[in-house]
CSV table of C-alpha atoms in Angstrom, one decimal:
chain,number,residue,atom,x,y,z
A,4,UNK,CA,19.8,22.7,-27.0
A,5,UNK,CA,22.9,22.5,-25.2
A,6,UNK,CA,23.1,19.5,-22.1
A,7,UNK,CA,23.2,21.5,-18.9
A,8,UNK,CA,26.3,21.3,-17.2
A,9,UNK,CA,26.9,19.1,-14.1
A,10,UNK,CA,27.6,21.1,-11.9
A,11,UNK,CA,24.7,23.7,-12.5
A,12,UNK,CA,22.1,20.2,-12.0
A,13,UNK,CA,20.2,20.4,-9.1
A,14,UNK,CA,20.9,17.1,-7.0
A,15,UNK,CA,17.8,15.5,-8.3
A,16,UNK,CA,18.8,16.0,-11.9
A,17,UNK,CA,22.1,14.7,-11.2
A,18,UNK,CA,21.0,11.2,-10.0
A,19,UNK,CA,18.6,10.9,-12.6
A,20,UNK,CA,20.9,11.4,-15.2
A,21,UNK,CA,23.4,8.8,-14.3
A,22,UNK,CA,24.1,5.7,-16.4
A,23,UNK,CA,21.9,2.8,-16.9
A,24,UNK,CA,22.8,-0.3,-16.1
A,25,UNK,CA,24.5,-1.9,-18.7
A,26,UNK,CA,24.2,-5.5,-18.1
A,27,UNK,CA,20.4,-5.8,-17.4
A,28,UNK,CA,20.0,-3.3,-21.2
A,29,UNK,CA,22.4,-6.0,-23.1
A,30,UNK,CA,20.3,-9.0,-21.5
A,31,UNK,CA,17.4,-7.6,-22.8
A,32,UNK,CA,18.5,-6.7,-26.1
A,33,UNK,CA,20.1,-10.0,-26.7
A,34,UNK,CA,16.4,-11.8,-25.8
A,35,UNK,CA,14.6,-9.6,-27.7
A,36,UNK,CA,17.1,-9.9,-30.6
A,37,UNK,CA,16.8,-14.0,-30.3
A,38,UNK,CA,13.0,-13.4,-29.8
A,39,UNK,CA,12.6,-11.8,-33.5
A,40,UNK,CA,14.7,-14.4,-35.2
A,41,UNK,CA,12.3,-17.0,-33.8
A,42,UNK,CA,8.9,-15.1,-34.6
A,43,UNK,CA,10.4,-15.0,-37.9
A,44,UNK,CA,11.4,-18.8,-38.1
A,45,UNK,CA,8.2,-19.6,-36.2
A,46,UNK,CA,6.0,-17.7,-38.2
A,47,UNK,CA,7.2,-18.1,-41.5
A,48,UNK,CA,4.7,-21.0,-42.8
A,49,UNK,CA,1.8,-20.4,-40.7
A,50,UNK,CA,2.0,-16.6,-42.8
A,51,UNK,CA,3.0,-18.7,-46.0
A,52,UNK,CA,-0.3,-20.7,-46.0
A,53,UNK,CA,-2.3,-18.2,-44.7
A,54,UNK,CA,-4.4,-17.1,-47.3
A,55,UNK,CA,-7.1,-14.3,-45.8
A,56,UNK,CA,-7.3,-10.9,-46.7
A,57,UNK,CA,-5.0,-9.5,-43.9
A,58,UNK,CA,-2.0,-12.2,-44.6
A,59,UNK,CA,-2.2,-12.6,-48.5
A,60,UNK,CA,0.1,-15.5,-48.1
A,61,UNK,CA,3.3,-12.9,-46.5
A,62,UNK,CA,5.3,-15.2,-45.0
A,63,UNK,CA,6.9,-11.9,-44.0
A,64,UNK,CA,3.4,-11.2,-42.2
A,65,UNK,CA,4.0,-11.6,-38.8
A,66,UNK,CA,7.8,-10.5,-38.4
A,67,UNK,CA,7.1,-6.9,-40.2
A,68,UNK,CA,4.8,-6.3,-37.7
A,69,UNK,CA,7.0,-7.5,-34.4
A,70,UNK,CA,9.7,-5.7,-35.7
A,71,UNK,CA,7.9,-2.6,-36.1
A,72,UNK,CA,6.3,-3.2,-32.5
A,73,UNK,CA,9.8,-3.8,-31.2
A,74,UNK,CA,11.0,-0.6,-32.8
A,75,UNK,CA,8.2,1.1,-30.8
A,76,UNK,CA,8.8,-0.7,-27.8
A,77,UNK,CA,12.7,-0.2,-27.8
A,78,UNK,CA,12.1,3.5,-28.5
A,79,UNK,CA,9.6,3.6,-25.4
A,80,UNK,CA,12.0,1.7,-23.4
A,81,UNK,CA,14.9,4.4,-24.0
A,82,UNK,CA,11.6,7.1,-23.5
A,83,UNK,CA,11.4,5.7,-20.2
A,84,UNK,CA,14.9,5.5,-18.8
A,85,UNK,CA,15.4,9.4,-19.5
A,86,UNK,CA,12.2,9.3,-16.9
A,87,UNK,CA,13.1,10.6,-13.5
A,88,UNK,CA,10.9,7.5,-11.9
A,89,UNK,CA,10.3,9.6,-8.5
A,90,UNK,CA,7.9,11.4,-10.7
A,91,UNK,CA,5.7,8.1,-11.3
A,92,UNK,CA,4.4,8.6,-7.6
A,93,UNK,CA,1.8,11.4,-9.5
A,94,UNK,CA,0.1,8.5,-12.1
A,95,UNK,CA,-0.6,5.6,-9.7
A,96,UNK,CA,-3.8,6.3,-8.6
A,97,UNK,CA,-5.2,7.5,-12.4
A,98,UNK,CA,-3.4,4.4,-13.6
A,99,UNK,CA,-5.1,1.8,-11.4
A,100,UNK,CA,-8.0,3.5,-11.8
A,101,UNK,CA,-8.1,3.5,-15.8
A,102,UNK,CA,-7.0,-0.2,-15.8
A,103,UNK,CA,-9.7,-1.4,-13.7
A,104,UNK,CA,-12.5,0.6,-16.4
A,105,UNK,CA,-10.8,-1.2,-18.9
A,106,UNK,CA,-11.0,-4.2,-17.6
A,107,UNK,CA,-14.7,-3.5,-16.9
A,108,UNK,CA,-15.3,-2.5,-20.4
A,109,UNK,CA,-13.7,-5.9,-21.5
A,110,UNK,CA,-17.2,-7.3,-20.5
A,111,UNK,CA,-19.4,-5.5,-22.1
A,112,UNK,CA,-20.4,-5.8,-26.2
A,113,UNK,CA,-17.1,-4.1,-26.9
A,114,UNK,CA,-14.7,-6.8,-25.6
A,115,UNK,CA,-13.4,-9.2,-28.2
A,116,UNK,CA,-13.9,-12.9,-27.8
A,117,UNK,CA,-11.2,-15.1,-29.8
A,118,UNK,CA,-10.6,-19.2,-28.7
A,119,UNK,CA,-13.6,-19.2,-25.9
A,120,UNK,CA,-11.9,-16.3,-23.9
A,121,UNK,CA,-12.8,-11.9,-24.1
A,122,UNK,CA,-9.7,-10.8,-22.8
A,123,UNK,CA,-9.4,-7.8,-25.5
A,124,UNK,CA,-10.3,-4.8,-26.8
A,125,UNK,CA,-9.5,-3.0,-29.8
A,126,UNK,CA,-7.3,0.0,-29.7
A,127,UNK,CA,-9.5,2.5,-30.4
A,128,UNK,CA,-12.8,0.4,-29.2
A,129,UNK,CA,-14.5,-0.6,-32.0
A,130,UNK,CA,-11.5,-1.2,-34.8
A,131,UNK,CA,-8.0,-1.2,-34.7
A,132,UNK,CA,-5.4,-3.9,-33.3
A,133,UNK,CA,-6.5,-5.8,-30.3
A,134,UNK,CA,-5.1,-5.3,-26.6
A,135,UNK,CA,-5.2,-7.2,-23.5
A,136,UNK,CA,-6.1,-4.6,-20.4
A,137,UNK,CA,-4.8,-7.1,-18.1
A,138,UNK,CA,-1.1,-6.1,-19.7
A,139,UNK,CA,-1.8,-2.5,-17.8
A,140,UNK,CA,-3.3,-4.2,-14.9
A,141,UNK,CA,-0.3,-5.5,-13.7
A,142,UNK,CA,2.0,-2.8,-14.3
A,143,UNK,CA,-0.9,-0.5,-12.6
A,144,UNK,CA,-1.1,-2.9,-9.7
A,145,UNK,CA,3.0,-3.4,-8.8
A,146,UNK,CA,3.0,0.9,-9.4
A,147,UNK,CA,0.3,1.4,-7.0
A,148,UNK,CA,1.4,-1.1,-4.1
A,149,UNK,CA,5.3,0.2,-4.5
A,150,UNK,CA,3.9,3.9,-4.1
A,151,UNK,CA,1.4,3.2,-1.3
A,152,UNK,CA,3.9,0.7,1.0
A,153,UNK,CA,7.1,3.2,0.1
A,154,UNK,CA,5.6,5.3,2.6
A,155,UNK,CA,5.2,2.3,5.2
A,156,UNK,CA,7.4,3.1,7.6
A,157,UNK,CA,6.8,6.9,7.8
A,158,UNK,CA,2.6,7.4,8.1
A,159,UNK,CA,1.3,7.9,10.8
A,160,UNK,CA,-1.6,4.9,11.9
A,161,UNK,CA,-5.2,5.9,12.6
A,162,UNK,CA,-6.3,4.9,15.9
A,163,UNK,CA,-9.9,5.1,17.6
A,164,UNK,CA,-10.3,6.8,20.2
A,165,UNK,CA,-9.9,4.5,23.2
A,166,UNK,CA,-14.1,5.0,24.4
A,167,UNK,CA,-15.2,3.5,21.1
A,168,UNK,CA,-16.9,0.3,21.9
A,169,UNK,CA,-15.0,-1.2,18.4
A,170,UNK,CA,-11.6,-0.1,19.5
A,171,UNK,CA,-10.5,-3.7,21.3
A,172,UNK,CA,-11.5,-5.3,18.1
A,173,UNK,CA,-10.5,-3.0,15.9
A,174,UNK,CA,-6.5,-2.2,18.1
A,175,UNK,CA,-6.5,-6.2,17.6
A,176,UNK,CA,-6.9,-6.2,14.0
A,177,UNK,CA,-4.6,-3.6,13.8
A,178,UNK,CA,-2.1,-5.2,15.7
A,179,UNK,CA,-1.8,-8.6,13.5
A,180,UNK,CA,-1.7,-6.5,10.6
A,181,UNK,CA,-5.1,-6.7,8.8
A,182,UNK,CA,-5.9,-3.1,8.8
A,183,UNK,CA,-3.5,-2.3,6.7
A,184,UNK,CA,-3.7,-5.3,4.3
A,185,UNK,CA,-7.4,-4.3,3.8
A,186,UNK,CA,-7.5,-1.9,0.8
A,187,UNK,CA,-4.5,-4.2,-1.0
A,188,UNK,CA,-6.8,-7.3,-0.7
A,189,UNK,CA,-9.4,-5.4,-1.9
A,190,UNK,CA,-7.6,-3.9,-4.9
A,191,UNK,CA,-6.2,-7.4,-5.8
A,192,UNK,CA,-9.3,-8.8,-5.2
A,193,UNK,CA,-11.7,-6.6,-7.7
A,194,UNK,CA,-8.5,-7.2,-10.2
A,195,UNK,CA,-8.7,-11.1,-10.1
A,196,UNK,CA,-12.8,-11.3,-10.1
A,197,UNK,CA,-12.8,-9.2,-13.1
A,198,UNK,CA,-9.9,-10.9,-15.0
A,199,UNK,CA,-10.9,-14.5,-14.1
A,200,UNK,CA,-14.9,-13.2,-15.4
A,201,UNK,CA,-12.8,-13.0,-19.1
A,202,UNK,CA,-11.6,-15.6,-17.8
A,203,UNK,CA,-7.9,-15.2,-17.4
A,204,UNK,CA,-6.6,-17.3,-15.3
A,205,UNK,CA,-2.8,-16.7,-16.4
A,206,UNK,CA,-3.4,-13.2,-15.8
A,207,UNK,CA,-5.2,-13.9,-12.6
A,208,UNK,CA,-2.0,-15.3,-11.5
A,209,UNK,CA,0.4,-13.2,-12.5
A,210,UNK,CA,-1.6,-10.2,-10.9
A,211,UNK,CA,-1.6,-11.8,-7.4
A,212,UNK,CA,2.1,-13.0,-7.8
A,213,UNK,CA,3.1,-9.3,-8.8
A,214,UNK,CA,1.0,-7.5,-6.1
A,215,UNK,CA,2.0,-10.4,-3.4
A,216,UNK,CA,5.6,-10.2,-4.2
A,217,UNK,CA,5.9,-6.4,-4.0
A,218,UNK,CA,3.8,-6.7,-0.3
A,219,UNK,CA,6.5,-9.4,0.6
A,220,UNK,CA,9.7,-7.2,0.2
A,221,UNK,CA,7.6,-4.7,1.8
A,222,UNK,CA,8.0,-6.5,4.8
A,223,UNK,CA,4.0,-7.6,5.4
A,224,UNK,CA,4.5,-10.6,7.7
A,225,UNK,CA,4.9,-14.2,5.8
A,226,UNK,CA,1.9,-15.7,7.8
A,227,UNK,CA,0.0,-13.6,5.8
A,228,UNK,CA,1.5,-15.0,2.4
A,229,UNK,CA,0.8,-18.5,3.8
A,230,UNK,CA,-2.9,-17.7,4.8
A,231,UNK,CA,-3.8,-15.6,1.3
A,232,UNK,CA,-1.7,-18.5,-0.9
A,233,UNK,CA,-4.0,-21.0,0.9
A,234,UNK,CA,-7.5,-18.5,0.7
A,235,UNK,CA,-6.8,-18.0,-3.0
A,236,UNK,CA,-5.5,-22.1,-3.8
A,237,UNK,CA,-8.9,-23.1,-2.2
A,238,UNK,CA,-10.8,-19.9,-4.3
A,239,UNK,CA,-8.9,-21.3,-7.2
A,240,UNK,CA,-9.8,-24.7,-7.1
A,241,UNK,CA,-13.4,-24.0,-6.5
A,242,UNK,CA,-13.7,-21.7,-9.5
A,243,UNK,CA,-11.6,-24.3,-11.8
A,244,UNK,CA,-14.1,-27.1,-10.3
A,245,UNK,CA,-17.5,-25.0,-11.3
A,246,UNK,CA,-15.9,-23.5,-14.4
A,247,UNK,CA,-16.5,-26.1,-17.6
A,248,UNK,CA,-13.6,-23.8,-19.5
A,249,UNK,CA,-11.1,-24.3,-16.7
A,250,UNK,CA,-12.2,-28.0,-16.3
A,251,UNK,CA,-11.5,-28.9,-19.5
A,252,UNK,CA,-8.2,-27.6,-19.3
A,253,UNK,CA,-7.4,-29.3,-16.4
A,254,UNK,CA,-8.3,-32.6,-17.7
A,255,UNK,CA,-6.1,-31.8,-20.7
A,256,UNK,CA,-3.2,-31.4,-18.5
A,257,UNK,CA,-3.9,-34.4,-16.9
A,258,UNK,CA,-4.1,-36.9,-20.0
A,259,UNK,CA,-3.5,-34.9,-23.2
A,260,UNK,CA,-2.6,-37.9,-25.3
A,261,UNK,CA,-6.2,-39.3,-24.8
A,262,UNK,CA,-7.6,-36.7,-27.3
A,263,UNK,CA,-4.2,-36.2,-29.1
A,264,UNK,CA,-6.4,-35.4,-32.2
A,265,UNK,CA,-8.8,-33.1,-30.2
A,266,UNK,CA,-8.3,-30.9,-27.5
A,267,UNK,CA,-4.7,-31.9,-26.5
A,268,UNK,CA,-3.9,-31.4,-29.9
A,269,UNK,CA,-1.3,-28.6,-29.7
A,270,UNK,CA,0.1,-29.7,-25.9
A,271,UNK,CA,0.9,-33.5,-27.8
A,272,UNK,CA,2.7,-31.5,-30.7
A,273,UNK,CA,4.7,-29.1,-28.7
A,274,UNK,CA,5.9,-32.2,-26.3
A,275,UNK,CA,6.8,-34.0,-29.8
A,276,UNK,CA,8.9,-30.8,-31.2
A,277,UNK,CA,10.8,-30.3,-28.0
A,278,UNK,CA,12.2,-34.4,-28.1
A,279,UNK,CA,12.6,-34.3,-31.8
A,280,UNK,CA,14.9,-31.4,-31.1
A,281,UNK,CA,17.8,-33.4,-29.5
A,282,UNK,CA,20.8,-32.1,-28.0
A,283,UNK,CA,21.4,-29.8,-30.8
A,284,UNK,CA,18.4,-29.2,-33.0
A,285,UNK,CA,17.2,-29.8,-36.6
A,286,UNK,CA,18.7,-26.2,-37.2
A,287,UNK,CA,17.4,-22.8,-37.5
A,288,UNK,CA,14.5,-22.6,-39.8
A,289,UNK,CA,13.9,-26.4,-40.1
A,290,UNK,CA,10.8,-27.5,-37.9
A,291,UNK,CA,8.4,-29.4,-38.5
A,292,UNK,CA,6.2,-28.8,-36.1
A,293,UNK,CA,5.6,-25.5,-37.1
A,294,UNK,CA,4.2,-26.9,-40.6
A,295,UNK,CA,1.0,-26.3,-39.6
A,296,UNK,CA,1.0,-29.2,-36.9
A,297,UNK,CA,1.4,-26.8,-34.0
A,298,UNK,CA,-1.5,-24.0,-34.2
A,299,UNK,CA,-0.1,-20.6,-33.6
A,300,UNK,CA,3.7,-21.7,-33.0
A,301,UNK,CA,4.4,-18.0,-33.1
A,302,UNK,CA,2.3,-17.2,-30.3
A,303,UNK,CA,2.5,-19.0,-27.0
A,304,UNK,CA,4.0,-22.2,-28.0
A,305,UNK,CA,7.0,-20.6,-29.6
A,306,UNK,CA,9.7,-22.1,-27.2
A,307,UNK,CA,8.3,-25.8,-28.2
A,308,UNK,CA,9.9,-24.2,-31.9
A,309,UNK,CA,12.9,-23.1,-30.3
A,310,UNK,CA,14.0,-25.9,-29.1
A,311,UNK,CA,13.3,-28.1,-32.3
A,312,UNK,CA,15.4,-26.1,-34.6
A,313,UNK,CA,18.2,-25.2,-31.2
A,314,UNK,CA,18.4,-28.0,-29.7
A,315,UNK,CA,18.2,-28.5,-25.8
A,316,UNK,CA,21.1,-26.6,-25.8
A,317,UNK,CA,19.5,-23.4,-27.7
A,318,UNK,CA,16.5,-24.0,-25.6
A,319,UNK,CA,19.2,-23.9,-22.4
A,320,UNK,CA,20.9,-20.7,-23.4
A,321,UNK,CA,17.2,-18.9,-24.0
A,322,UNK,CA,16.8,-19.7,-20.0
A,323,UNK,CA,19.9,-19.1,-19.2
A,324,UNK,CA,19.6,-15.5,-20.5
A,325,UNK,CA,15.9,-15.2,-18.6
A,326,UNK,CA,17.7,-16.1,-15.2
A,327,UNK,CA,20.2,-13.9,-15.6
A,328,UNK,CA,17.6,-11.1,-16.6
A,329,UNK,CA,15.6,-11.9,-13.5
A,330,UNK,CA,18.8,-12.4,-11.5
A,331,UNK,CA,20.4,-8.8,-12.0
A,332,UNK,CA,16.5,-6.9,-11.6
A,333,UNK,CA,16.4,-8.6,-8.4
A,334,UNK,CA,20.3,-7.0,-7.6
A,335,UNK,CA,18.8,-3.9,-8.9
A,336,UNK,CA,16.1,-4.0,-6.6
A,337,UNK,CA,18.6,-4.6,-3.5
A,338,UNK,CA,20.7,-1.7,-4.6
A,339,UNK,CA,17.9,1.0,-5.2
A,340,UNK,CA,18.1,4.3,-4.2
A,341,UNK,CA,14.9,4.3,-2.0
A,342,UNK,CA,12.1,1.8,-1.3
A,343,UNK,CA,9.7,2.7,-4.1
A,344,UNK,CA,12.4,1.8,-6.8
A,345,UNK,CA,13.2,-1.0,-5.0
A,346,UNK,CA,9.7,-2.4,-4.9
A,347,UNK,CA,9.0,-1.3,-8.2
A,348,UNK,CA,11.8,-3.6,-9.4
A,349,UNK,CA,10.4,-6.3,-7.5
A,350,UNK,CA,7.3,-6.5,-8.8
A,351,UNK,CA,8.2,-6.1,-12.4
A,352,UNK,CA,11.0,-8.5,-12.7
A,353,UNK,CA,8.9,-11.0,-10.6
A,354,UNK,CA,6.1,-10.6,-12.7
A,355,UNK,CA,9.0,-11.6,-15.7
A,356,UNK,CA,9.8,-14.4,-13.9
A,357,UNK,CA,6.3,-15.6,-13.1
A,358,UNK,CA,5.7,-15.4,-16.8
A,359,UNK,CA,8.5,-17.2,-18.1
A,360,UNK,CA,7.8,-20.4,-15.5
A,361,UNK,CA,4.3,-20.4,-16.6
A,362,UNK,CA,5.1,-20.4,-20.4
A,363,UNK,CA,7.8,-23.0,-19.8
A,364,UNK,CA,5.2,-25.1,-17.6
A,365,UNK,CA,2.8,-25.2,-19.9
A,366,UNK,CA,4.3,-26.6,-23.3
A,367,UNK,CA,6.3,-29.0,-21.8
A,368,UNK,CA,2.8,-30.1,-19.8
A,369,UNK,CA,4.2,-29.5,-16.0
A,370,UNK,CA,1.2,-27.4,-15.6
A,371,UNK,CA,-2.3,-26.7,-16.9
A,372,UNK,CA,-2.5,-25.1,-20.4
A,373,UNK,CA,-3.3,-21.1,-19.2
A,374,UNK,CA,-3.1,-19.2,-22.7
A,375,UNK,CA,0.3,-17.3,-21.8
A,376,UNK,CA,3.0,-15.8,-23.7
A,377,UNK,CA,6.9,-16.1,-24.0
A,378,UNK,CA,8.1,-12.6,-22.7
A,379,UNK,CA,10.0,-11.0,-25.8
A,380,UNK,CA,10.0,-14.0,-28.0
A,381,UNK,CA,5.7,-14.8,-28.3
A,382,UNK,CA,3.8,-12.7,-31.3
A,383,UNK,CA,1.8,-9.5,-29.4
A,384,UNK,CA,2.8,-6.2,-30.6
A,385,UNK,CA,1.3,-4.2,-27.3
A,386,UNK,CA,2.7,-7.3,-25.2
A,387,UNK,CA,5.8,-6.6,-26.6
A,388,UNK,CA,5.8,-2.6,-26.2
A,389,UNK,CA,4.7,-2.6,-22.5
A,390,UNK,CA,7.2,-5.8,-21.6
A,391,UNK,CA,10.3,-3.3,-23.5
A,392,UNK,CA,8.3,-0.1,-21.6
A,393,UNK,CA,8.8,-2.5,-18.1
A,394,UNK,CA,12.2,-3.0,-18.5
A,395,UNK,CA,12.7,0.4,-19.4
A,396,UNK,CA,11.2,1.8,-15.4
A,397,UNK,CA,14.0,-0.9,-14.1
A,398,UNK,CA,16.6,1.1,-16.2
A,399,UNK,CA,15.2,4.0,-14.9
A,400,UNK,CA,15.8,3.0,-11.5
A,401,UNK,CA,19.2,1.3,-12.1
A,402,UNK,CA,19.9,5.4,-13.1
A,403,UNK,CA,19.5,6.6,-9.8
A,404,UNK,CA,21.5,3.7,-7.7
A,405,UNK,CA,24.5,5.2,-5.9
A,406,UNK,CA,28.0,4.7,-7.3
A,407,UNK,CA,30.0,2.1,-5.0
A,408,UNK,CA,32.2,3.6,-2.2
A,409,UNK,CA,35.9,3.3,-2.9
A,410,UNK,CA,38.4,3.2,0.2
C-alpha cells in the first residue's frame, strides 16, 4: 500500500507521523541489550543445575525465553509508537476497570501463591505463564489520571445551589481542593487495599508514586502531597507493624547478618557479590555468587551479579544509562504537545525511576527487602513486554512534539 503523501495528511496524521525520539529509543535499546547479556550470565548455572521437568538442565533456559519476550516486547514497543496516543483517551476507563477485576480475581482460588505472596495469575486462568495484574495496574492508573486531569483546566465545576444547607461545607471543601481529589484517592485507594491484600507492598508503592506524581505535574497543590505522604507513611507503618510477612522483612533489613544462614540469606550474599566485584569486576561470566549462593540471581537480585562480574564501574554505567533514560522522559514530558502526553510521560518514566531506586535499595540493604524487579535486566517475560510497551506510549508522544522554531 503506498504511504500517503504529506501533503494530502490531515493535520492530525501529520503530527502523528513525525519521528521518534531517537535518544530516549537508543537508551532503551542499549539497557535492554545489556539486560539480556546479564539474564544470560546470571542465569546460566541456576538453569545448568536445574534439573525439573520444565528446565532439563538448559542452561540456555531462561535466556530463550527473555529473548523471545523481548522480541515480543520490542515488536509491541514499535506497535505502539505508530499509535496516534490522542486515541488512548477511548481505553482509560475499560482499562482501569479490567485491572482492578484482575486484581480482585488475584484473591480468589485462581491466584497463584509462590514465596508466601499471590500476586499472579496465569495467562489464561487456570494454565499458562504466570502474570502479575499489578503490571496493568499501574499503567491503568497513570492513563486514567493523565486523561481525567488533562481536561483540568477546561470543565466546568459543579456547584450547589446556594439554599442547600451543605453548600458552606461543601463551597469550603471545594475551595481547598478536596472535591476534586475525591474520586483519585478513592481510585488509588481501592488499588493499594487490594494489592497490599496479595500483599505487594513494592507494587503498593509504585502505584501511589505513579498516580501521585502524575497529580503533582498536574498542578494539585503540594500540601496535599505532604498531608497524603504522611496519611499513607502512618497507614504504612501500621499495616507493616500488624502484618507478620512485612515484619519479618523489616527486621531483616534491619540486621540481616544475624540469620545470614536463614532469612537474610540472599540480602548477605548480594551485599558479598557487590564488594567482591571491585573497581572492575571478576569479568563477564565469572560470579560466584550466582553458583547457586544467591537464589534466583536472575530475577530481582540481578544487579548484585552485575556488578560482581563489571565491576563498580559496570554497575556505574548500568545507572548511568537509567538516569539518562529517566532524564530525557522527563524532557519529553516538558516538551509535549498537550497535557495528557505530558502527564502520561510523567507517570511512566517516574514509575521507571521509582522502580530502579527500589531495586537498587534493596540488594544493597538501604531499604527493606520488597520482591521488585530490575526494569529490563530482571527475568519476567510480561514484565518485560509491558516495560518495552511503556516506553513505546513515550515514543509515541515524543512523535507528536513540535519541531524547534528557527529564527
Amino acid at each position: 500500500m503506498a504511504r500517503k503523501p504529506k501533503r494530502d495528511m490531515t493535520m492530525e496524521q501529520q503530527l502523528a507521523a513525525g519521528p521518534v525520539d531517537l535518544p530516549f529509543l537508543m537508551l532503551t535499546l542499549m539497557l535492554v541489550g545489556i539486560g539480556l547479556i546479564m539474564v544470560f550470565s546470571a542465569s546460566y548455572a541456576t538453569a545448568y543445575y536445574d534439573s525439573s521437568a520444565i528446565v532439563q538442565n538448559n542452561p540456555l533456559y531462561y535466556i530463550k525465553r527473555q529473548s523471545l519476550y523481548a522480541v515480543i516486547g520490542l515488536l509491541a514497543m514499535y506497535g505502539m509508537t505508530k499509535m496516534n496516543y490522542q486515541h488512548w483517551r477511548l481505553l482509560t476507563i475499560p482499562m482501569l476497570a479490567v485491572s482492578i477485576f484482575l486484581l480482585v480475581l488475584v484473591l480468589t482460588p485462581l491466584g497463584v501463591r509462590s514465596n508466601g505472596a499471590q500476586r499472579w495469575l496465569h495467562i489464561f486462568l487456570l494454565f499458562g505463564p504466570t502474570f502479575q495484574p499489578s503490571e496493568i495496574a499501574k499503567v491503568a492508573v497513570i492513563m486514567y489520571f493523565s486523561a481525567r486531569l488533562s481536561k483540568r483546566n477546561t470543565e466546568k465545576p459543579r456547584r450547589l445551589s446556594p439554599r442547600s444547607p451543605l453548600s458552606g461545607v461543601v463551597g469550603f471543601l471545594d475551595r481547598i481542593g478536596f472535591l476534586e481529589l475525591v474520586p483519585y484517592g478513592a481510585i488509588l485507594l481501592l488499588v493499594a487495599a487490594l494489592m497490599l491484600k496479595q500483599p505487594h507492598m513494592s507494587g503498593t508503592i509504585l502505584v501511589l508514586a505513579g498516580g501521585a506524581s502524575v497529580l503533582f505535574a498536574a498542578g494539585i497543590h503540594w500540601g496535599w502531597f505532604v498531608a497524603g505522604i504522611t496519611g499513607v507513611g502512618g497507614l504504612l507503618w501500621i499495616v507493616i507493624t500488624l502484618t507478620p510477612y512485612m515484619t519479618n522483612r523489616i527486621n531483616l533489613w534491619l540486621d540481616p547478618w544475624s540469620q545470614r544462614q536463614g532469612l537474610g540469606y540472599q540480602t548477605v550474599q548480594s551485599l558479598i557479590a557487590i564488594g567482591s566485584g571491585g573497581m572492575l569486576g571478576r569479568g563477564l561470566g565469572n560470579s560466584i555468587q550466582k553458583m547457586l549462593y544467591i537464589p534466583e540471581p536472575e530475577n530481582d537480585f540481578v544487579f548484585p551479579i552485575v556488578v560482581e562480574e563489571l565491576g563498580f564501574v559496570g554497575g556505574l554505567v548500568v545507572l548511568v544509562l537509567f538516569a539518562l533514560l529517566i532524564l530525557r522522559g522527563y524532557w519529553l514530558a516538558l516538551n509535549a504537545r498537550d497535557k495528557f502526553g505530558a502527564l502520561t510521560i510523567v507517570g511512566i518514566i517516574t514509575l521507571l525511576a521509582v522502580q530502579v531506586f527500589l531495586n537498587i535499595g534493596v540488594v544493597t540493604n538501604l531499604i527493606p527487602n520488597t520482591g521488585i524487579s530490575l526494569p529490563f535486566f530482571s527475568y519476567g517475560g510480561t514484565a518485560l513486554m509491558i516495560q518495552l510497551g511503556e516506553m513505546g506510549m513515550v515514543l509515541s508522544i515524543s512523535r507528536q512534539i513540535p519541531p524547534p522554531k528557527h529564527d
